Short mmCIF file of the N, C-alpha and C atoms (twelve columns), coordinates in Angstrom:
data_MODEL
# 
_entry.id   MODEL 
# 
loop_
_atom_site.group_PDB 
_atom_site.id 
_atom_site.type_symbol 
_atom_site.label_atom_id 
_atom_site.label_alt_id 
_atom_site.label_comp_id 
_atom_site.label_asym_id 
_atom_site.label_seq_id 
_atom_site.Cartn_x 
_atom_site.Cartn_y 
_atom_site.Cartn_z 
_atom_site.pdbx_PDB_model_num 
ATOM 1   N N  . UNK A 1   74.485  88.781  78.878  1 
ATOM 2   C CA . UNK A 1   75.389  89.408  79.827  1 
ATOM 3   C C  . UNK A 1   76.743  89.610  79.144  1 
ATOM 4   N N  . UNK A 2   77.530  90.436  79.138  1 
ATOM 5   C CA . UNK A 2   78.615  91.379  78.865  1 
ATOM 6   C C  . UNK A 2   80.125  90.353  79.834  1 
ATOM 7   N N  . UNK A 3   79.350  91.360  80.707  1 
ATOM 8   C CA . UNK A 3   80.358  91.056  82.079  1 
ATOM 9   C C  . UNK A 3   79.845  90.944  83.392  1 
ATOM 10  N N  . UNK A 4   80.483  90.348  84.321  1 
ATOM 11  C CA . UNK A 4   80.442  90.222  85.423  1 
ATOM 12  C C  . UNK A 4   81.920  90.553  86.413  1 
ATOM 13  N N  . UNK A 5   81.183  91.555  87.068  1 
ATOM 14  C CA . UNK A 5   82.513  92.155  87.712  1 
ATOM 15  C C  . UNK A 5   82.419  92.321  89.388  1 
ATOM 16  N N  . UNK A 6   83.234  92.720  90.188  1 
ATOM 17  C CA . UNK A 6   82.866  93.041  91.068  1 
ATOM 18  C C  . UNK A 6   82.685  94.624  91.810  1 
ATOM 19  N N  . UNK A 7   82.190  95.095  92.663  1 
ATOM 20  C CA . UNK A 7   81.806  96.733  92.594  1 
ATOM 21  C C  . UNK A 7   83.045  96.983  93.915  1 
ATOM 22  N N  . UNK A 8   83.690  97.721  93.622  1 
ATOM 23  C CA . UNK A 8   85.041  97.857  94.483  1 
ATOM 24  C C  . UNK A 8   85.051  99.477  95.232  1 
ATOM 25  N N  . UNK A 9   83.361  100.117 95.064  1 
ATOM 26  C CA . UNK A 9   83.205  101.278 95.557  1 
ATOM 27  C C  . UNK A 9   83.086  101.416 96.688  1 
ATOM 28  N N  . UNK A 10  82.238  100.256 97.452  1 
ATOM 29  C CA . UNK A 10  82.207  100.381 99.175  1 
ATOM 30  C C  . UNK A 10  82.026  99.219  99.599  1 
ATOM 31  N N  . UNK A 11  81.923  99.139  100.687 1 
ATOM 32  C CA . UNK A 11  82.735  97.694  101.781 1 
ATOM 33  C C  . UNK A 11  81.563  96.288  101.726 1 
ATOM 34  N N  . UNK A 12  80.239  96.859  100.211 1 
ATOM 35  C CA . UNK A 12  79.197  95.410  100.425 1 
ATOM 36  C C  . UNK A 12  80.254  94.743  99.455  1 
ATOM 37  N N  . UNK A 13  80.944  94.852  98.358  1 
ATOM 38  C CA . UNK A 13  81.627  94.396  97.149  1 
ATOM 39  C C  . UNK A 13  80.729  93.625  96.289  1 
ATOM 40  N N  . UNK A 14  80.004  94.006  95.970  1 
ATOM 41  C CA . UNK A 14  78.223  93.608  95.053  1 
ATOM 42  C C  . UNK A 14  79.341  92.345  94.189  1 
ATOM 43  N N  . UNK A 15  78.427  92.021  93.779  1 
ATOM 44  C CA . UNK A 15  79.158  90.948  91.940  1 
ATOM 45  C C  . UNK A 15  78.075  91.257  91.081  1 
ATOM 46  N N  . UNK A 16  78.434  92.303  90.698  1 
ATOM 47  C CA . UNK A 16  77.627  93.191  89.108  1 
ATOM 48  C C  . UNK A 16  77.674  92.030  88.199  1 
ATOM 49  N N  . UNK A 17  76.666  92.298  87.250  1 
ATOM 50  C CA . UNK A 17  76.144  91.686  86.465  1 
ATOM 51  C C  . UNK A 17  75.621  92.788  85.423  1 
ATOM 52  N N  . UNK A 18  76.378  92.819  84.405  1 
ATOM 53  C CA . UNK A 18  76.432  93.921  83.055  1 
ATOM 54  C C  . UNK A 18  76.149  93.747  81.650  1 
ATOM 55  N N  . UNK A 19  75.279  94.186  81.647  1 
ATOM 56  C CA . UNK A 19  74.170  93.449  80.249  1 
ATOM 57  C C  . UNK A 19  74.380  95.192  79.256  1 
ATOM 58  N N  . UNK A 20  74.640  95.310  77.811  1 
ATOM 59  C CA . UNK A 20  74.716  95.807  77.279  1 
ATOM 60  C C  . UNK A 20  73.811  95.764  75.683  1 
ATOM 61  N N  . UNK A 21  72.711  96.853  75.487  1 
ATOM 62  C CA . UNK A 21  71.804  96.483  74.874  1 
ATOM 63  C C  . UNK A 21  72.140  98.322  73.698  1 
ATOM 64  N N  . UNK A 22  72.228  97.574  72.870  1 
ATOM 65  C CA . UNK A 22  72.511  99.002  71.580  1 
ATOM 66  C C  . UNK A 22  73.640  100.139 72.415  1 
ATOM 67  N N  . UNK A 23  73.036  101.320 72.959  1 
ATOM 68  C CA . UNK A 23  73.396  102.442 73.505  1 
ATOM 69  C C  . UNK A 23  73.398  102.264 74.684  1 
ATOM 70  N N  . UNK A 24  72.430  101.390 75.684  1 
ATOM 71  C CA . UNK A 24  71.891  101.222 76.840  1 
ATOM 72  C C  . UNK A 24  72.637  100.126 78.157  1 
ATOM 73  N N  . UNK A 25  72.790  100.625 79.405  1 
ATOM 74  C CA . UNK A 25  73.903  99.193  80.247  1 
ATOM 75  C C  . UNK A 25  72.652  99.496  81.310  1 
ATOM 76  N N  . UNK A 26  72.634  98.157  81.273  1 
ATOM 77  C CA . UNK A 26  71.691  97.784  82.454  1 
ATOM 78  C C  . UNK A 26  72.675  96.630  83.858  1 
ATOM 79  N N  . UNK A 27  72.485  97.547  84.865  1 
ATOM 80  C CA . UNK A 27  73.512  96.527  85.837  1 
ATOM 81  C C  . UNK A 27  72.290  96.654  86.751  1 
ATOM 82  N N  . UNK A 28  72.604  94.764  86.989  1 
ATOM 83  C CA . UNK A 28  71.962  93.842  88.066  1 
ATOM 84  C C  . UNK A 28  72.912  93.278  89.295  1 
ATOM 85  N N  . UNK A 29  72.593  93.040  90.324  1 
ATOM 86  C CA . UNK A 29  73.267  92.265  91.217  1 
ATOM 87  C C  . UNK A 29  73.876  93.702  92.553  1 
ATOM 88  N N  . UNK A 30  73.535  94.823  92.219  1 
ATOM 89  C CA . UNK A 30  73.953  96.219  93.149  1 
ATOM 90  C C  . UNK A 30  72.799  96.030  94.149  1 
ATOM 91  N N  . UNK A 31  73.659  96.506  95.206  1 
ATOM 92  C CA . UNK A 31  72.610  96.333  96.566  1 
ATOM 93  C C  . UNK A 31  72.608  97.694  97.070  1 
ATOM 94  N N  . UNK A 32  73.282  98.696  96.179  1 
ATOM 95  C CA . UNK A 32  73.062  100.647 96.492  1 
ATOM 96  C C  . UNK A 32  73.397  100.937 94.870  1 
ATOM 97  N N  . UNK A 33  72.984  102.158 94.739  1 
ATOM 98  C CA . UNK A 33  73.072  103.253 93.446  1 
ATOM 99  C C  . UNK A 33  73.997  103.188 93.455  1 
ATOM 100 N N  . UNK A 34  75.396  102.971 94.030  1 
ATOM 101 C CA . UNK A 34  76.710  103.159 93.797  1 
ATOM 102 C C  . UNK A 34  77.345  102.300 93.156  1 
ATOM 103 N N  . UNK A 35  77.258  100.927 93.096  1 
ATOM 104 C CA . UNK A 35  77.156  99.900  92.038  1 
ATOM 105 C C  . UNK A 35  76.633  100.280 90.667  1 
ATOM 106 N N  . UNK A 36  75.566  100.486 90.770  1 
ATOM 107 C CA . UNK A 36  75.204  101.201 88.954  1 
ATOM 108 C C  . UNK A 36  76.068  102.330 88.922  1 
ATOM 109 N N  . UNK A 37  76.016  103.377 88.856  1 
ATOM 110 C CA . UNK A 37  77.232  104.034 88.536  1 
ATOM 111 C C  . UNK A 37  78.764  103.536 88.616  1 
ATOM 112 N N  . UNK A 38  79.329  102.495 89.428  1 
ATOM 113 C CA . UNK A 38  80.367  101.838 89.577  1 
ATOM 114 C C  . UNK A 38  80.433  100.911 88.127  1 
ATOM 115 N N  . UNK A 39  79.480  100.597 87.804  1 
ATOM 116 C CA . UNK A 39  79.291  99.568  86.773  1 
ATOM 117 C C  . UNK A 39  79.641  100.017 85.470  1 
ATOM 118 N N  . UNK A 40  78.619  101.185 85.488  1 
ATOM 119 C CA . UNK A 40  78.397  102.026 84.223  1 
ATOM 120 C C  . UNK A 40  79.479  102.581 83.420  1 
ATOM 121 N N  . UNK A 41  80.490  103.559 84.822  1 
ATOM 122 C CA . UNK A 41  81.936  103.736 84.615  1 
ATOM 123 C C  . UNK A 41  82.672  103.019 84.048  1 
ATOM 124 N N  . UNK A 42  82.700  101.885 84.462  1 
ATOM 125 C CA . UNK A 42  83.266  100.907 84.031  1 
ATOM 126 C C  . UNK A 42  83.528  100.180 82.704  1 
ATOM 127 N N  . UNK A 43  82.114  99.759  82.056  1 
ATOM 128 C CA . UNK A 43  81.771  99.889  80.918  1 
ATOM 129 C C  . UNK A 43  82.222  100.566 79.745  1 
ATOM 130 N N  . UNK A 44  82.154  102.192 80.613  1 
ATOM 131 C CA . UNK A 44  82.755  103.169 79.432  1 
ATOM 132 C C  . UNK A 44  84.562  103.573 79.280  1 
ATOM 133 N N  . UNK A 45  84.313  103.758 80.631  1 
ATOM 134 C CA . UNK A 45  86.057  103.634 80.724  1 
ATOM 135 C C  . UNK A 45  86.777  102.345 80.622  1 
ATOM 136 N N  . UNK A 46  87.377  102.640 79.206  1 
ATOM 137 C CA . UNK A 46  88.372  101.079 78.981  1 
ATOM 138 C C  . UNK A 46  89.582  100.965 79.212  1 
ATOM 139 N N  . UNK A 47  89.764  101.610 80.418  1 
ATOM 140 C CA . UNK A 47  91.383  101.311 81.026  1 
ATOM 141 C C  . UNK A 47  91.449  100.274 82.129  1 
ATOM 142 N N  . UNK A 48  92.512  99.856  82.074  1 
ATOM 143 C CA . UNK A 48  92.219  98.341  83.417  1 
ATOM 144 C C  . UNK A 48  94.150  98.734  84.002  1 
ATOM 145 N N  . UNK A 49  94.568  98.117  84.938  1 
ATOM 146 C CA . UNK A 49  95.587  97.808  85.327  1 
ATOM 147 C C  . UNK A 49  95.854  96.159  84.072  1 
ATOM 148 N N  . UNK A 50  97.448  96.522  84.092  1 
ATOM 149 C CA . UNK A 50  97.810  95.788  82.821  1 
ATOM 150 C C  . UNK A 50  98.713  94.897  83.770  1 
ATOM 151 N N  . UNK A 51  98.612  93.362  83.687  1 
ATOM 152 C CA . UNK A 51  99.200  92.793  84.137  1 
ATOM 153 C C  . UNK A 51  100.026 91.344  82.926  1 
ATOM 154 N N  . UNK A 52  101.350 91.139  83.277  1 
ATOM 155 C CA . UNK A 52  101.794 90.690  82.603  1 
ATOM 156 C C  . UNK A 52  103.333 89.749  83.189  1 
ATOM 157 N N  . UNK A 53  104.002 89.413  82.535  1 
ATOM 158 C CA . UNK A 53  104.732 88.500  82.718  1 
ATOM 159 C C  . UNK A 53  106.397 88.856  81.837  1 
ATOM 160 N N  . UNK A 54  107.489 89.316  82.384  1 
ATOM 161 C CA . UNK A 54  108.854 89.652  81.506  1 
ATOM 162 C C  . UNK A 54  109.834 88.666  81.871  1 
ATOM 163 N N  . UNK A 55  110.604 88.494  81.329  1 
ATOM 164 C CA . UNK A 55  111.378 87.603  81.458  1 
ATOM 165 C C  . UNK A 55  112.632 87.774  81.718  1 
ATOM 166 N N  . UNK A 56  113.103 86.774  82.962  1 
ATOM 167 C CA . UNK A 56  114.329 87.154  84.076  1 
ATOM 168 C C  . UNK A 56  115.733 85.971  83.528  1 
ATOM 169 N N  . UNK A 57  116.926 87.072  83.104  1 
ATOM 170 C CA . UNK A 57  118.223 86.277  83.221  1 
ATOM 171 C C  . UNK A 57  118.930 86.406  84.573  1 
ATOM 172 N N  . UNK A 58  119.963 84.909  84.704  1 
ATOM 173 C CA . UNK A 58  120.189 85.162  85.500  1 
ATOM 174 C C  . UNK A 58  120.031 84.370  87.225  1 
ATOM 175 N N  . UNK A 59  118.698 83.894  87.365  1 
ATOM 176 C CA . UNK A 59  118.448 83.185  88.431  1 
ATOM 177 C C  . UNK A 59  118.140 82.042  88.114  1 
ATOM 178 N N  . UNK A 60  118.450 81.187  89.102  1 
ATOM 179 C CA . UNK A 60  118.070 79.710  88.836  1 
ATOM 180 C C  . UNK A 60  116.281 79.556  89.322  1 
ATOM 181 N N  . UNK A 61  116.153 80.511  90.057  1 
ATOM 182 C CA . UNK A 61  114.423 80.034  90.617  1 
ATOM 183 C C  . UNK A 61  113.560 80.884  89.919  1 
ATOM 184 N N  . UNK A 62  114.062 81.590  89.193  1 
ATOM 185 C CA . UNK A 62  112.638 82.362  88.007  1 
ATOM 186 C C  . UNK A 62  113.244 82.693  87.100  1 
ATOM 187 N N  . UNK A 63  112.470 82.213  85.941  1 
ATOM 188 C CA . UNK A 63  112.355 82.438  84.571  1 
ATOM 189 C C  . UNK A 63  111.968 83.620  84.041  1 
ATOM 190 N N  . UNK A 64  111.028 83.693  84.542  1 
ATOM 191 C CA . UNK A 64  109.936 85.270  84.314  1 
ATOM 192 C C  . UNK A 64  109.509 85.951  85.795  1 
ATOM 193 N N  . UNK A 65  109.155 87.021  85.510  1 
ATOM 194 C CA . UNK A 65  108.623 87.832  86.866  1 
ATOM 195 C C  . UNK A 65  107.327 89.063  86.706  1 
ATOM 196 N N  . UNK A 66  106.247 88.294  87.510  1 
ATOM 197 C CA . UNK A 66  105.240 89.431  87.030  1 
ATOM 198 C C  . UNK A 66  105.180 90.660  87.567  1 
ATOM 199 N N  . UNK A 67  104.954 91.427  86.716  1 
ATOM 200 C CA . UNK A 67  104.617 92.970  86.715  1 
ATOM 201 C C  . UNK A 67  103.368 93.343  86.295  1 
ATOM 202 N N  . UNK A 68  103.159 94.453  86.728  1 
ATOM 203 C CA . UNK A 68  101.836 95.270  86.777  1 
ATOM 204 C C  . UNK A 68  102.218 96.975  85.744  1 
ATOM 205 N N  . UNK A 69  100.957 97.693  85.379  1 
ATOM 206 C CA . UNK A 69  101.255 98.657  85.518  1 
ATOM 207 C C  . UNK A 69  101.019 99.720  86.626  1 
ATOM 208 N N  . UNK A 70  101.516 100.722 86.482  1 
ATOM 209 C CA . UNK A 70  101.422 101.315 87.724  1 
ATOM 210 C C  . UNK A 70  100.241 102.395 87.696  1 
ATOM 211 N N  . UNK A 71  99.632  102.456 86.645  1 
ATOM 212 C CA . UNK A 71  98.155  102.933 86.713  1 
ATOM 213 C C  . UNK A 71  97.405  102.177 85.543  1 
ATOM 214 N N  . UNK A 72  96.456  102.635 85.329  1 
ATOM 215 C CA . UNK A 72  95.394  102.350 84.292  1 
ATOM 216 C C  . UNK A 72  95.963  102.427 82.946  1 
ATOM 217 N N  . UNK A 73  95.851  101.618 81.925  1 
ATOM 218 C CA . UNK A 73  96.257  102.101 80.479  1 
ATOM 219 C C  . UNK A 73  95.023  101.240 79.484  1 
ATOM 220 N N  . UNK A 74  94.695  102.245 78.503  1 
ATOM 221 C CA . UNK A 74  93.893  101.813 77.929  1 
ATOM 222 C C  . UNK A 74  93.705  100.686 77.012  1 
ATOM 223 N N  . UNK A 75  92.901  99.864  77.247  1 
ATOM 224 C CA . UNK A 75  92.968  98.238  76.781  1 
ATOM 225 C C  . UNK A 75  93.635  98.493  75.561  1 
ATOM 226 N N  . UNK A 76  93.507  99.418  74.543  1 
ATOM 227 C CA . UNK A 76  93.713  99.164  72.579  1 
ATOM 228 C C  . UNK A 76  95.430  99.213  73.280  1 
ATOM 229 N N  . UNK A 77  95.776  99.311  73.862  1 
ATOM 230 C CA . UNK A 77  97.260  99.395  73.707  1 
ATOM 231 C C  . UNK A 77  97.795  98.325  74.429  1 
ATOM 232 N N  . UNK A 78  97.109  97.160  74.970  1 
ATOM 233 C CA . UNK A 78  97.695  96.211  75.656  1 
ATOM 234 C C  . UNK A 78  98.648  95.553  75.062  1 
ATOM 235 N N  . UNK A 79  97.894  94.743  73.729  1 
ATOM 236 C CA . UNK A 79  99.172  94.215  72.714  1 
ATOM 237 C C  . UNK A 79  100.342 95.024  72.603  1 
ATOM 238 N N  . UNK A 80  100.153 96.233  72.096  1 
ATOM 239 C CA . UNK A 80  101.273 97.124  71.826  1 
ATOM 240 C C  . UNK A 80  102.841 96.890  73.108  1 
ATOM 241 N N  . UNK A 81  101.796 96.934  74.524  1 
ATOM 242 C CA . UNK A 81  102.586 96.678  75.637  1 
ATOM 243 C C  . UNK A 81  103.551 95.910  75.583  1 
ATOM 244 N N  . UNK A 82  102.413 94.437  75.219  1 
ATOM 245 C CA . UNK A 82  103.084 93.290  75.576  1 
ATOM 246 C C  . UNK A 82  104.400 93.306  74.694  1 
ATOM 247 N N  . UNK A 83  104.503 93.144  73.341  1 
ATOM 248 C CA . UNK A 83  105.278 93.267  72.183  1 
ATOM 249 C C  . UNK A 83  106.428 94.005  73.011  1 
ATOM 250 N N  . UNK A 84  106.533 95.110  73.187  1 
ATOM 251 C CA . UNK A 84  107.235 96.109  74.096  1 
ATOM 252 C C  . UNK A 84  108.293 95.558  75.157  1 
ATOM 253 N N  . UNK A 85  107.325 94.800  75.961  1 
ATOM 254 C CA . UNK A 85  107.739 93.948  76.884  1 
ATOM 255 C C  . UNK A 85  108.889 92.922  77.011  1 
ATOM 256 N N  . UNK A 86  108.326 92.053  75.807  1 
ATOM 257 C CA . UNK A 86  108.693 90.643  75.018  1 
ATOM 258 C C  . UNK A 86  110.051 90.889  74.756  1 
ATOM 259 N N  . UNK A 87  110.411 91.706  74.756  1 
ATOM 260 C CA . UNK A 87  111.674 92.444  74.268  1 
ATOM 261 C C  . UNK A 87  112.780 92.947  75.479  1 
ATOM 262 N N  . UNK A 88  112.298 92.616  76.838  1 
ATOM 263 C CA . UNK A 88  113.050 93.074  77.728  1 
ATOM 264 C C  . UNK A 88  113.168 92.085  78.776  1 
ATOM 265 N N  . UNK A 89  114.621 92.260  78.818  1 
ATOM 266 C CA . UNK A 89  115.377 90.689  79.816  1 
ATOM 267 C C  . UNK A 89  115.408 91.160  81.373  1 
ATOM 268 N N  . UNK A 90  115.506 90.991  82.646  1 
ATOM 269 C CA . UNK A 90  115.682 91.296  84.024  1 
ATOM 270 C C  . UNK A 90  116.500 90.789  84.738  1 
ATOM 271 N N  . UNK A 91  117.229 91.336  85.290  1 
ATOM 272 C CA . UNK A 91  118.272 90.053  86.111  1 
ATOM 273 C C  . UNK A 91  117.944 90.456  87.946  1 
ATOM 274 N N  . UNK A 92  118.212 89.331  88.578  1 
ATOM 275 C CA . UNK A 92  118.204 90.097  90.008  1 
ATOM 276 C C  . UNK A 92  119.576 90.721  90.204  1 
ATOM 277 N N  . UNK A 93  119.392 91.239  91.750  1 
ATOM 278 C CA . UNK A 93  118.341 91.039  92.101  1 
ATOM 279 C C  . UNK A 93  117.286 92.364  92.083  1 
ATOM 280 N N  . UNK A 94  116.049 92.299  92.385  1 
ATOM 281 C CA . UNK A 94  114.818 92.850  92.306  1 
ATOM 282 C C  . UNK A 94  113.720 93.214  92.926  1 
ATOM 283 N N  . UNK A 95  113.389 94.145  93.590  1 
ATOM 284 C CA . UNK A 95  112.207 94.240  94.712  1 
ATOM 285 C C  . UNK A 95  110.990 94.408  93.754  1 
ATOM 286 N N  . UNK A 96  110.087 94.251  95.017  1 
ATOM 287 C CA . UNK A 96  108.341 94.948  94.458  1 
ATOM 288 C C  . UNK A 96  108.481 96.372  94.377  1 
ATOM 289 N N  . UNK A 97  107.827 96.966  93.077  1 
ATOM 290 C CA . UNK A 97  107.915 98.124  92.915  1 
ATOM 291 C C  . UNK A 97  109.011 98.827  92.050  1 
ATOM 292 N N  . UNK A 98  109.436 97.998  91.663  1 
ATOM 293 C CA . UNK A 98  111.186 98.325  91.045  1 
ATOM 294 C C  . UNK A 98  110.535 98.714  89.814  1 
ATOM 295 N N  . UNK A 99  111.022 99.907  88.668  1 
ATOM 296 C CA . UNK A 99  110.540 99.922  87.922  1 
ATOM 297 C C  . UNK A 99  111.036 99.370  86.892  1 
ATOM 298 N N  . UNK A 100 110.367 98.239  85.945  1 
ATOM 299 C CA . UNK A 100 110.880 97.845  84.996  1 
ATOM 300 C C  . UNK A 100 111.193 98.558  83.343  1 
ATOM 301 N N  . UNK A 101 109.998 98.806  83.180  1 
ATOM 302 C CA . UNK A 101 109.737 99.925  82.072  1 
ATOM 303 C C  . UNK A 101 109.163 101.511 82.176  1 
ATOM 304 N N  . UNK A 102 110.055 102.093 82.120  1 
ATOM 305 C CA . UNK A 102 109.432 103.731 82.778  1 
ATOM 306 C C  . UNK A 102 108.353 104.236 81.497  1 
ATOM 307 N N  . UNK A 103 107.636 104.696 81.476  1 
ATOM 308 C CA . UNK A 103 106.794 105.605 80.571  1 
ATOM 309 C C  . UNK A 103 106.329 104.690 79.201  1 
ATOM 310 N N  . UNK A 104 105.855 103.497 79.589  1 
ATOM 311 C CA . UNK A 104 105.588 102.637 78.775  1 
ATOM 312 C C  . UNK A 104 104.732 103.321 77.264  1 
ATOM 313 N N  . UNK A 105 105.123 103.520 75.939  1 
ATOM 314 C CA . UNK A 105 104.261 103.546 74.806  1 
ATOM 315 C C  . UNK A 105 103.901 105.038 74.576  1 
ATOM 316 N N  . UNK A 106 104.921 105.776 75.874  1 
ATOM 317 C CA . UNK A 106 104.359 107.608 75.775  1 
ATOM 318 C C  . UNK A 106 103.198 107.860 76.562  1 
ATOM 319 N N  . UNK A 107 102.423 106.723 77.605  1 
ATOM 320 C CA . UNK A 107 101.790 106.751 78.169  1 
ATOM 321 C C  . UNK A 107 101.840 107.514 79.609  1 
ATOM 322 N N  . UNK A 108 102.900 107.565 80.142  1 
ATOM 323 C CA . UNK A 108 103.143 108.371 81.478  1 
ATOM 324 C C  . UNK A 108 103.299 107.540 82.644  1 
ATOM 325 N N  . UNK A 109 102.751 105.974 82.179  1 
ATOM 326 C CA . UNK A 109 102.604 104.730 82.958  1 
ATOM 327 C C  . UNK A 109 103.796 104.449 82.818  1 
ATOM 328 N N  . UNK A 110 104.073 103.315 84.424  1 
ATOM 329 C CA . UNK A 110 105.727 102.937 84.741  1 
ATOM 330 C C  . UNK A 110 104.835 101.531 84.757  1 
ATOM 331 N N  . UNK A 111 106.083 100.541 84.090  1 
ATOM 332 C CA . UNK A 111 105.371 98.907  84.402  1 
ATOM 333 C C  . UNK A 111 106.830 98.509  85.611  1 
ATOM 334 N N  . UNK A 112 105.738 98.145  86.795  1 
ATOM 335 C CA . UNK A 112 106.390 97.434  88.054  1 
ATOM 336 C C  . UNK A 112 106.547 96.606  88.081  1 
ATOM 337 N N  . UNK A 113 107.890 95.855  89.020  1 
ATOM 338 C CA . UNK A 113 107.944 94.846  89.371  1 
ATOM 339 C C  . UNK A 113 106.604 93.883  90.857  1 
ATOM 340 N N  . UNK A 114 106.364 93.122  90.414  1 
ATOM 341 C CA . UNK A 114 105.570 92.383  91.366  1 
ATOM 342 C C  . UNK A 114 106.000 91.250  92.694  1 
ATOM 343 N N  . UNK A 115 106.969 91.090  92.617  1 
ATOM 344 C CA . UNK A 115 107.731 90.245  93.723  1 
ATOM 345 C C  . UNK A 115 109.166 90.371  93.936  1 
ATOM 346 N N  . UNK A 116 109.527 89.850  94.921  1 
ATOM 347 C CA . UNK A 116 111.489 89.943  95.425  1 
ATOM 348 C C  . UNK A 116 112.161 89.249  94.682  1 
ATOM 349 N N  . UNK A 117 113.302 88.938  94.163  1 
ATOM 350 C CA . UNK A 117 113.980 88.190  93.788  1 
ATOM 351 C C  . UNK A 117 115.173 88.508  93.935  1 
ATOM 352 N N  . UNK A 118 116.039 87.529  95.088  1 
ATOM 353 C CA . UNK A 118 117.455 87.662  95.293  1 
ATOM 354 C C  . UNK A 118 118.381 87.537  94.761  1 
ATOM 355 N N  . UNK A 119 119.307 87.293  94.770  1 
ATOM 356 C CA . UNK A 119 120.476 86.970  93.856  1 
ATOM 357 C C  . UNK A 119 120.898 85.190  94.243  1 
ATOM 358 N N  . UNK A 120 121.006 84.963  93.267  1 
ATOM 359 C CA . UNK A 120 121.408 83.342  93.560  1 
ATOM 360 C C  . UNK A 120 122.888 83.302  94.548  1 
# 
């Protein structure tokens, strides 16, 4: 087995089970055809939501503050992200959604803020 994921296409939410053999993906654990194709996609498309952690000056109750990206970016560039990232300080205060990094790597992707943070 590969992976085990869950199928986020319709309201059974299967827990796929993704076995990868030479050229060939065989998914187990789908309770409709929409799971295998949910699976399959998956497999081939290697973009995920990028989640991560930047680091906040400034407040006494957080150090760091997680962020997301705001769409899909393709896994080979995650490191690249992070590095990117590592490099950028935040102060409050800060809502959800705030954008931290606009157009991350030439990608078109904005990396968001994930929680509130007031001002001390």
């Amino acid at each position: 087995m590969i992976d085990k994921i869950l199928c986020e296409e319709c309201p059974k939410r299967c827990v796929l089970d993704i076995y990868k053999y030479e050229d060939e993906i065989e998914i187990k654990g789908n309770q409709c055809e929409v799971g295998i194709e949910y699976g399959i996609k998956r497999m081939r498309d290697n973009k995920r939501i990028f989640t991560t952690l930047v680091r906040m000056k400034g407040s006494s109750k957080h150090t760091v503050v997680p962020v997301k990206s705001s769409a899909p970016i393709d896994k080979s560039l995650w490191i690249e992200c992070s590095k990117a990232l590592s490099r950028l300080h935040v102060g409050p205060p800060i809502s959800i959604g705030d954008i931290i990094c606009k157009n991350i790597l030439n990608t078109g992707v904005d990396i968001v803020c994930n929680i509130n943070v007031k001002r001390d």
